[in-house]
């Protein structure tokens, strides 16, 4: 039996539960390809999955990693589109492909929707099987590391801004934590749609990078009052769209930053989920609070067009060799990065 390297976890806990070890190379099914993984990006999901979520049990040992790029080594007999040797990335999300939601194109609402590294084994290994429908060829000029940095955050930010918040050209957008993966993606998407972007970040270096990404105004969320700054920049009007994913730490300021008819869209709660809401402003100012989870396969293909053309640029902060994955997790956990953290098998 051929052996390969993988990072497995047998229990939830700190970065030290991640074990770099030999396991047998996986078999593929007829509708799957075998991928030689060349780069895998970290997401907050990796940290949640590693630490364990109340009520969510996963089979052990587990392999993390949702954002995956590599080369196709073999294809199963039912594969028609993808050929061995192609450079590709994978859609992070998988679904049943048969239910009403899936065939309506909203596969992210499928009851069997899950992600590599979450409900199924992920990309922190040298070789992995992937259903052919998840495989998306990438152009030669795109590095595996940059390709791996793209899918999860760009599909999430695209779905949030355009589909859920109904972003229109010319609107004002507040992007929380531009240094995060989704924040980095949101700043660029909003700018591509000719919006004025106010971005928050922590510290001078990150504020400068947010500006370089295209943010028109920046706010230091450790030093400044977010909503007061938003009101000052917008001449007391507020913004049309607030792009939230931070949760408890920023929620009150995010809500205060909304203009009349404003939409707050959220995809996460990295600082906590329990928030307060004064509903008087919600109805009297005609505002909307919108949840968002991942995005559809169609939106992923749409967003990636712009990544492949170089109009949207996945920002890679740093790549770690896969044996040092525990250090990569700690690095992301300590919020040291701007953009994506990658592990390379
Ligand atoms: Zn389905």
CSV table of C-alpha atoms and ligand atoms in Angstrom, one decimal:
chain,number,residue,atom,x,y,z
A,1,UNK,CA,0.0,0.0,0.0
A,2,UNK,CA,1.4,3.4,-1.0
A,3,UNK,CA,1.8,5.8,2.0
A,4,UNK,CA,1.6,9.5,2.0
A,5,UNK,CA,1.8,12.4,4.5
A,6,UNK,CA,-1.2,13.9,6.2
A,7,UNK,CA,-2.1,16.1,9.1
A,8,UNK,CA,-4.7,14.2,11.2
A,9,UNK,CA,-6.4,15.1,14.5
A,10,UNK,CA,-7.8,12.4,16.8
A,11,UNK,CA,-9.4,14.8,19.3
A,12,UNK,CA,-10.4,18.5,19.7
A,13,UNK,CA,-8.0,20.9,21.3
A,14,UNK,CA,-5.1,23.3,20.7
A,15,UNK,CA,-2.7,23.3,17.7
A,16,UNK,CA,-0.8,20.4,19.3
A,17,UNK,CA,-3.7,18.0,18.4
A,18,UNK,CA,-2.6,18.2,14.7
A,19,UNK,CA,-0.5,15.2,14.0
A,20,UNK,CA,1.7,15.0,10.9
A,21,UNK,CA,2.0,11.4,10.0
A,22,UNK,CA,1.9,8.6,7.3
A,23,UNK,CA,-1.4,7.3,6.1
A,24,UNK,CA,-2.4,5.1,3.1
A,25,UNK,CA,-3.0,7.0,-0.1
A,26,UNK,CA,-6.7,7.3,-0.7
A,27,UNK,CA,-8.7,5.4,-3.4
A,28,UNK,CA,-11.0,7.3,-5.7
A,29,UNK,CA,-14.6,6.5,-6.8
A,30,UNK,CA,-15.6,6.5,-10.4
A,31,UNK,CA,-16.9,10.1,-10.2
A,32,UNK,CA,-13.9,11.4,-8.4
A,33,UNK,CA,-10.4,12.7,-9.3
A,34,UNK,CA,-7.2,12.1,-7.3
A,35,UNK,CA,-5.6,15.4,-6.5
A,36,UNK,CA,-1.9,16.0,-5.6
A,37,UNK,CA,-2.4,18.9,-3.1
A,38,UNK,CA,0.1,21.7,-3.7
A,39,UNK,CA,-1.4,24.3,-1.3
A,40,UNK,CA,-4.2,24.6,1.2
A,41,UNK,CA,-5.3,27.8,2.8
A,42,UNK,CA,-6.4,28.1,6.4
A,43,UNK,CA,-9.8,29.6,7.4
A,44,UNK,CA,-11.3,30.4,10.8
A,45,UNK,CA,-13.3,27.2,10.2
A,46,UNK,CA,-10.1,25.2,10.7
A,47,UNK,CA,-9.7,26.8,14.1
A,48,UNK,CA,-13.4,26.1,15.0
A,49,UNK,CA,-13.2,22.5,13.8
A,50,UNK,CA,-10.0,21.9,15.6
A,51,UNK,CA,-11.3,23.4,18.9
A,52,UNK,CA,-14.6,21.6,18.6
A,53,UNK,CA,-18.1,23.1,18.3
A,54,UNK,CA,-20.8,22.4,20.8
A,55,UNK,CA,-23.3,19.9,19.4
A,56,UNK,CA,-21.2,19.2,16.3
A,57,UNK,CA,-19.6,15.7,16.4
A,58,UNK,CA,-17.3,14.7,13.7
A,59,UNK,CA,-15.7,11.2,13.0
A,60,UNK,CA,-12.1,10.9,14.1
A,61,UNK,CA,-9.4,11.0,12.9
A,62,UNK,CA,-10.2,14.1,10.9
A,63,UNK,CA,-8.3,16.0,8.3
A,64,UNK,CA,-8.8,19.8,8.1
A,65,UNK,CA,-8.4,22.1,5.1
A,66,UNK,CA,-11.2,23.6,3.0
A,67,UNK,CA,-9.3,25.8,0.4
A,68,UNK,CA,-7.4,23.5,-1.8
A,69,UNK,CA,-5.3,23.8,-5.0
A,70,UNK,CA,-3.2,21.1,-6.8
A,71,UNK,CA,-2.6,18.9,-9.8
A,72,UNK,CA,-4.9,16.2,-11.0
A,73,UNK,CA,-3.1,12.8,-10.9
A,74,UNK,CA,-5.8,10.4,-12.0
A,75,UNK,CA,-9.5,10.5,-12.8
A,76,UNK,CA,-12.2,8.0,-12.2
A,77,UNK,CA,-13.9,6.3,-15.2
A,78,UNK,CA,-17.1,8.5,-15.0
A,79,UNK,CA,-15.1,11.7,-15.2
A,80,UNK,CA,-15.5,13.5,-18.5
A,81,UNK,CA,-14.5,17.2,-18.0
A,82,UNK,CA,-11.3,17.0,-16.0
A,83,UNK,CA,-8.0,15.3,-17.2
A,84,UNK,CA,-4.9,14.1,-15.5
A,85,UNK,CA,-2.2,16.8,-15.4
A,86,UNK,CA,-4.6,19.8,-15.0
A,87,UNK,CA,-3.8,22.5,-12.5
A,88,UNK,CA,-7.0,23.1,-10.5
A,89,UNK,CA,-8.6,24.4,-7.3
A,90,UNK,CA,-11.5,22.8,-5.5
A,91,UNK,CA,-14.9,24.3,-4.6
A,92,UNK,CA,-14.8,24.2,-0.8
A,93,UNK,CA,-18.5,23.3,-0.6
A,94,UNK,CA,-20.0,20.0,-1.6
A,95,UNK,CA,-23.7,19.0,-1.8
A,96,UNK,CA,-26.0,16.3,-3.0
A,97,UNK,CA,-26.5,17.7,-6.5
A,98,UNK,CA,-30.0,16.3,-6.6
A,99,UNK,CA,-32.3,18.1,-4.2
A,100,UNK,CA,-34.6,21.0,-4.9
A,101,UNK,CA,-32.1,23.5,-3.6
A,102,UNK,CA,-29.2,22.0,-5.5
A,103,UNK,CA,-31.0,21.9,-8.9
A,104,UNK,CA,-32.3,25.4,-8.3
A,105,UNK,CA,-28.6,26.5,-8.1
A,106,UNK,CA,-28.6,27.3,-4.3
A,107,UNK,CA,-26.4,24.4,-3.4
A,108,UNK,CA,-25.2,26.2,-0.3
A,109,UNK,CA,-28.7,25.7,1.1
A,110,UNK,CA,-28.7,21.9,0.5
A,111,UNK,CA,-29.4,19.9,3.6
A,112,UNK,CA,-26.4,17.8,2.8
A,113,UNK,CA,-24.1,20.8,2.1
A,114,UNK,CA,-20.8,20.6,3.7
A,115,UNK,CA,-17.2,21.6,3.2
A,116,UNK,CA,-13.9,19.8,2.7
A,117,UNK,CA,-12.3,19.8,6.1
A,118,UNK,CA,-15.7,20.0,7.9
A,119,UNK,CA,-18.2,17.3,7.1
A,120,UNK,CA,-15.8,15.5,4.9
A,121,UNK,CA,-12.0,15.1,5.0
A,122,UNK,CA,-10.0,18.1,3.8
A,123,UNK,CA,-6.9,19.0,2.0
A,124,UNK,CA,-4.1,18.9,4.7
A,125,UNK,CA,-2.6,15.9,3.0
A,126,UNK,CA,-0.5,15.1,0.0
A,127,UNK,CA,-3.2,13.3,-2.0
A,128,UNK,CA,-6.9,13.5,-1.8
A,129,UNK,CA,-10.0,12.4,-3.7
A,130,UNK,CA,-12.5,15.0,-4.9
A,131,UNK,CA,-15.8,14.7,-6.8
A,132,UNK,CA,-15.3,16.0,-10.4
A,133,UNK,CA,-17.9,18.7,-10.0
A,134,UNK,CA,-15.8,20.4,-7.3
A,135,UNK,CA,-12.8,20.7,-9.6
A,136,UNK,CA,-12.1,24.0,-11.3
A,137,UNK,CA,-9.1,24.4,-13.7
A,138,UNK,CA,-6.9,27.4,-13.0
A,139,UNK,CA,-4.8,29.5,-15.4
A,140,UNK,CA,-1.0,28.8,-15.7
A,141,UNK,CA,-0.1,32.2,-14.4
A,142,UNK,CA,-1.8,31.6,-11.1
A,143,UNK,CA,0.4,30.0,-8.4
A,144,UNK,CA,-1.1,27.2,-6.3
A,145,UNK,CA,-0.8,29.3,-3.2
A,146,UNK,CA,-2.7,32.2,-4.6
A,147,UNK,CA,-5.3,29.8,-6.1
A,148,UNK,CA,-5.8,28.1,-2.7
A,149,UNK,CA,-6.3,31.5,-1.1
A,150,UNK,CA,-9.3,32.4,-3.3
A,151,UNK,CA,-12.3,30.1,-3.2
A,152,UNK,CA,-13.8,30.2,0.3
A,153,UNK,CA,-13.4,33.9,1.1
A,154,UNK,CA,-14.2,35.2,-2.4
A,155,UNK,CA,-17.4,33.1,-2.8
A,156,UNK,CA,-18.5,34.1,0.8
A,157,UNK,CA,-17.9,37.8,0.2
A,158,UNK,CA,-19.5,37.7,-3.2
A,159,UNK,CA,-22.6,36.1,-1.9
A,160,UNK,CA,-22.8,38.4,1.1
A,161,UNK,CA,-22.4,41.7,-0.8
A,162,UNK,CA,-24.1,41.1,-4.1
A,163,UNK,CA,-26.7,38.4,-3.4
A,164,UNK,CA,-27.7,38.9,0.2
A,165,UNK,CA,-27.1,42.7,0.7
A,166,UNK,CA,-28.0,43.6,-2.9
A,167,UNK,CA,-25.0,45.9,-3.3
A,168,UNK,CA,-25.4,48.5,-6.0
A,169,UNK,CA,-22.7,50.5,-7.8
A,170,UNK,CA,-21.9,53.7,-6.0
A,171,UNK,CA,-23.0,52.7,-2.6
A,172,UNK,CA,-21.0,53.2,0.6
A,173,UNK,CA,-19.7,50.0,2.3
A,174,UNK,CA,-18.2,49.4,5.7
A,175,UNK,CA,-15.9,46.3,5.7
A,176,UNK,CA,-15.0,45.1,9.2
A,177,UNK,CA,-11.5,43.7,9.6
A,178,UNK,CA,-10.0,44.1,6.2
A,179,UNK,CA,-7.0,42.0,7.2
A,180,UNK,CA,-9.1,38.9,7.4
A,181,UNK,CA,-9.6,36.6,4.4
A,182,UNK,CA,-13.3,37.6,3.8
A,183,UNK,CA,-12.4,41.3,4.6
A,184,UNK,CA,-9.7,41.3,2.0
A,185,UNK,CA,-12.0,39.9,-0.5
A,186,UNK,CA,-14.9,42.2,0.3
A,187,UNK,CA,-12.8,45.4,0.0
A,188,UNK,CA,-11.8,44.4,-3.5
A,189,UNK,CA,-15.3,43.2,-4.7
A,190,UNK,CA,-16.9,46.4,-3.4
A,191,UNK,CA,-14.3,48.5,-5.2
A,192,UNK,CA,-14.8,46.5,-8.4
A,193,UNK,CA,-18.5,47.6,-8.2
A,194,UNK,CA,-17.5,51.2,-7.9
A,195,UNK,CA,-18.4,51.5,-4.3
A,196,UNK,CA,-16.9,53.8,-1.7
A,197,UNK,CA,-15.2,51.5,0.9
A,198,UNK,CA,-14.5,52.2,4.5
A,199,UNK,CA,-12.4,49.5,6.0
A,200,UNK,CA,-11.4,48.7,9.6
A,201,UNK,CA,-8.1,47.1,10.7
A,202,UNK,CA,-6.0,47.0,13.8
A,203,UNK,CA,-2.7,48.9,13.7
A,204,UNK,CA,-0.8,51.1,11.2
A,205,UNK,CA,0.7,48.3,9.1
A,206,UNK,CA,-2.7,46.7,8.5
A,207,UNK,CA,-4.4,50.1,7.8
A,208,UNK,CA,-1.8,50.8,5.2
A,209,UNK,CA,-2.4,47.4,3.5
A,210,UNK,CA,-6.2,48.0,3.6
A,211,UNK,CA,-5.6,51.3,1.7
A,212,UNK,CA,-3.3,49.5,-0.8
A,213,UNK,CA,-6.2,47.0,-1.4
A,214,UNK,CA,-8.4,49.9,-2.4
A,215,UNK,CA,-10.1,51.1,0.7
A,216,UNK,CA,-11.0,54.8,0.4
A,217,UNK,CA,-11.0,55.4,4.2
A,218,UNK,CA,-9.6,53.3,7.0
A,219,UNK,CA,-10.5,53.1,10.7
A,220,UNK,CA,-8.3,51.6,13.4
A,221,UNK,CA,-10.8,49.5,15.3
A,222,UNK,CA,-8.6,49.4,18.4
A,223,UNK,CA,-8.0,53.1,18.6
A,224,UNK,CA,-11.1,54.8,17.0
A,225,UNK,CA,-14.8,54.6,17.5
A,226,UNK,CA,-16.0,52.9,14.3
A,227,UNK,CA,-19.5,54.4,14.0
A,228,UNK,CA,-18.3,57.9,14.9
A,229,UNK,CA,-15.7,57.7,12.2
A,230,UNK,CA,-18.3,56.3,9.7
A,231,UNK,CA,-20.7,59.2,10.5
A,232,UNK,CA,-17.8,61.7,10.1
A,233,UNK,CA,-16.7,60.2,6.7
A,234,UNK,CA,-20.3,60.0,5.4
A,235,UNK,CA,-21.4,63.4,6.6
A,236,UNK,CA,-23.6,61.7,9.3
A,237,UNK,CA,-25.5,59.6,6.8
A,238,UNK,CA,-24.0,56.1,7.6
A,239,UNK,CA,-23.2,53.4,5.1
A,240,UNK,CA,-25.6,51.4,2.8
A,241,UNK,CA,-24.0,48.1,3.6
A,242,UNK,CA,-22.1,46.8,6.6
A,243,UNK,CA,-20.0,43.7,6.0
A,244,UNK,CA,-19.9,41.9,9.3
A,245,UNK,CA,-18.1,38.7,10.4
A,246,UNK,CA,-16.6,39.8,13.7
A,247,UNK,CA,-19.7,39.5,15.9
A,248,UNK,CA,-20.1,40.6,19.5
A,249,UNK,CA,-17.0,42.9,19.6
A,250,UNK,CA,-18.2,45.1,16.7
A,251,UNK,CA,-22.0,44.5,16.4
A,252,UNK,CA,-23.3,47.6,18.2
A,253,UNK,CA,-20.9,49.9,16.2
A,254,UNK,CA,-21.8,48.1,13.0
A,255,UNK,CA,-25.5,48.6,13.6
A,256,UNK,CA,-25.0,52.3,14.5
A,257,UNK,CA,-23.1,52.7,11.2
A,258,UNK,CA,-26.1,51.8,9.0
A,259,UNK,CA,-27.8,54.5,7.0
A,260,UNK,CA,-31.5,54.5,6.4
A,261,UNK,CA,-32.4,51.6,4.1
A,262,UNK,CA,-29.0,50.1,5.1
A,263,UNK,CA,-28.3,46.4,5.1
A,264,UNK,CA,-26.0,44.6,7.6
A,265,UNK,CA,-24.9,41.3,6.3
A,266,UNK,CA,-23.0,38.8,8.5
A,267,UNK,CA,-21.3,35.5,7.8
A,268,UNK,CA,-19.6,34.9,11.2
A,269,UNK,CA,-18.9,35.7,14.8
A,270,UNK,CA,-15.2,35.3,15.5
A,271,UNK,CA,-15.6,37.3,18.7
A,272,UNK,CA,-18.9,35.9,20.0
A,273,UNK,CA,-22.5,35.4,18.9
A,274,UNK,CA,-24.6,37.0,21.7
A,275,UNK,CA,-25.5,40.5,20.6
A,276,UNK,CA,-28.1,43.1,21.5
A,277,UNK,CA,-30.4,44.9,19.2
A,278,UNK,CA,-32.5,48.0,19.6
A,279,UNK,CA,-35.3,47.3,17.1
A,280,UNK,CA,-36.6,50.9,17.1
A,281,UNK,CA,-33.8,51.8,14.7
A,282,UNK,CA,-34.4,48.7,12.6
A,283,UNK,CA,-38.0,49.6,11.7
A,284,UNK,CA,-37.8,53.4,11.8
A,285,UNK,CA,-34.7,53.5,9.6
A,286,UNK,CA,-35.9,50.8,7.3
A,287,UNK,CA,-32.9,48.6,7.9
A,288,UNK,CA,-32.2,44.9,7.2
A,289,UNK,CA,-30.1,42.4,9.1
A,290,UNK,CA,-29.1,39.6,6.8
A,291,UNK,CA,-27.4,36.3,7.4
A,292,UNK,CA,-25.2,34.6,4.8
A,293,UNK,CA,-23.5,31.2,4.6
A,294,UNK,CA,-20.9,30.4,2.0
A,295,UNK,CA,-22.2,30.9,-1.6
A,296,UNK,CA,-23.3,28.9,-4.5
A,297,UNK,CA,-21.2,27.0,-7.0
A,298,UNK,CA,-22.4,29.5,-9.7
A,299,UNK,CA,-21.2,32.5,-7.6
A,300,UNK,CA,-17.8,30.8,-7.0
A,301,UNK,CA,-17.3,30.4,-10.8
A,302,UNK,CA,-18.4,34.0,-11.3
A,303,UNK,CA,-16.0,35.4,-8.7
A,304,UNK,CA,-13.1,33.3,-9.9
A,305,UNK,CA,-13.4,34.7,-13.4
A,306,UNK,CA,-12.2,38.0,-11.9
A,307,UNK,CA,-9.5,36.3,-9.8
A,308,UNK,CA,-8.2,34.5,-13.0
A,309,UNK,CA,-8.2,37.9,-14.8
A,310,UNK,CA,-6.2,39.5,-12.0
A,311,UNK,CA,-9.0,41.9,-11.2
A,312,UNK,CA,-9.5,40.4,-7.8
A,313,UNK,CA,-6.3,39.4,-6.0
A,314,UNK,CA,-6.2,36.9,-3.2
A,315,UNK,CA,-3.7,38.2,-0.7
A,316,UNK,CA,-1.4,35.6,0.6
A,317,UNK,CA,0.3,36.6,3.9
A,318,UNK,CA,2.5,33.6,4.5
A,319,UNK,CA,3.0,30.0,3.6
A,320,UNK,CA,4.1,27.3,6.1
A,321,UNK,CA,5.4,23.8,5.3
A,322,UNK,CA,2.7,21.3,6.2
A,323,UNK,CA,4.8,19.8,9.0
A,324,UNK,CA,4.6,23.2,10.7
A,325,UNK,CA,0.9,23.4,10.6
A,326,UNK,CA,0.5,23.9,14.3
A,327,UNK,CA,2.5,27.2,14.0
A,328,UNK,CA,0.3,28.2,11.1
A,329,UNK,CA,-2.8,27.7,13.3
A,330,UNK,CA,-1.3,29.7,16.1
A,331,UNK,CA,-0.3,32.5,13.7
A,332,UNK,CA,-3.9,32.8,12.4
A,333,UNK,CA,-5.3,32.5,16.0
A,334,UNK,CA,-3.1,35.4,17.1
A,335,UNK,CA,-4.4,37.6,14.3
A,336,UNK,CA,-0.9,38.3,13.0
A,337,UNK,CA,-1.8,38.0,9.4
A,338,UNK,CA,-3.1,40.2,6.6
A,339,UNK,CA,-4.8,38.0,4.1
A,340,UNK,CA,-4.5,34.2,3.9
A,341,UNK,CA,-2.2,31.8,5.6
A,342,UNK,CA,-1.3,28.8,3.5
A,343,UNK,CA,0.2,25.4,4.3
A,344,UNK,CA,2.1,23.5,1.6
A,345,UNK,CA,2.4,19.7,1.7
B,1,LIG,ZN1,-28.8,19.0,-2.4
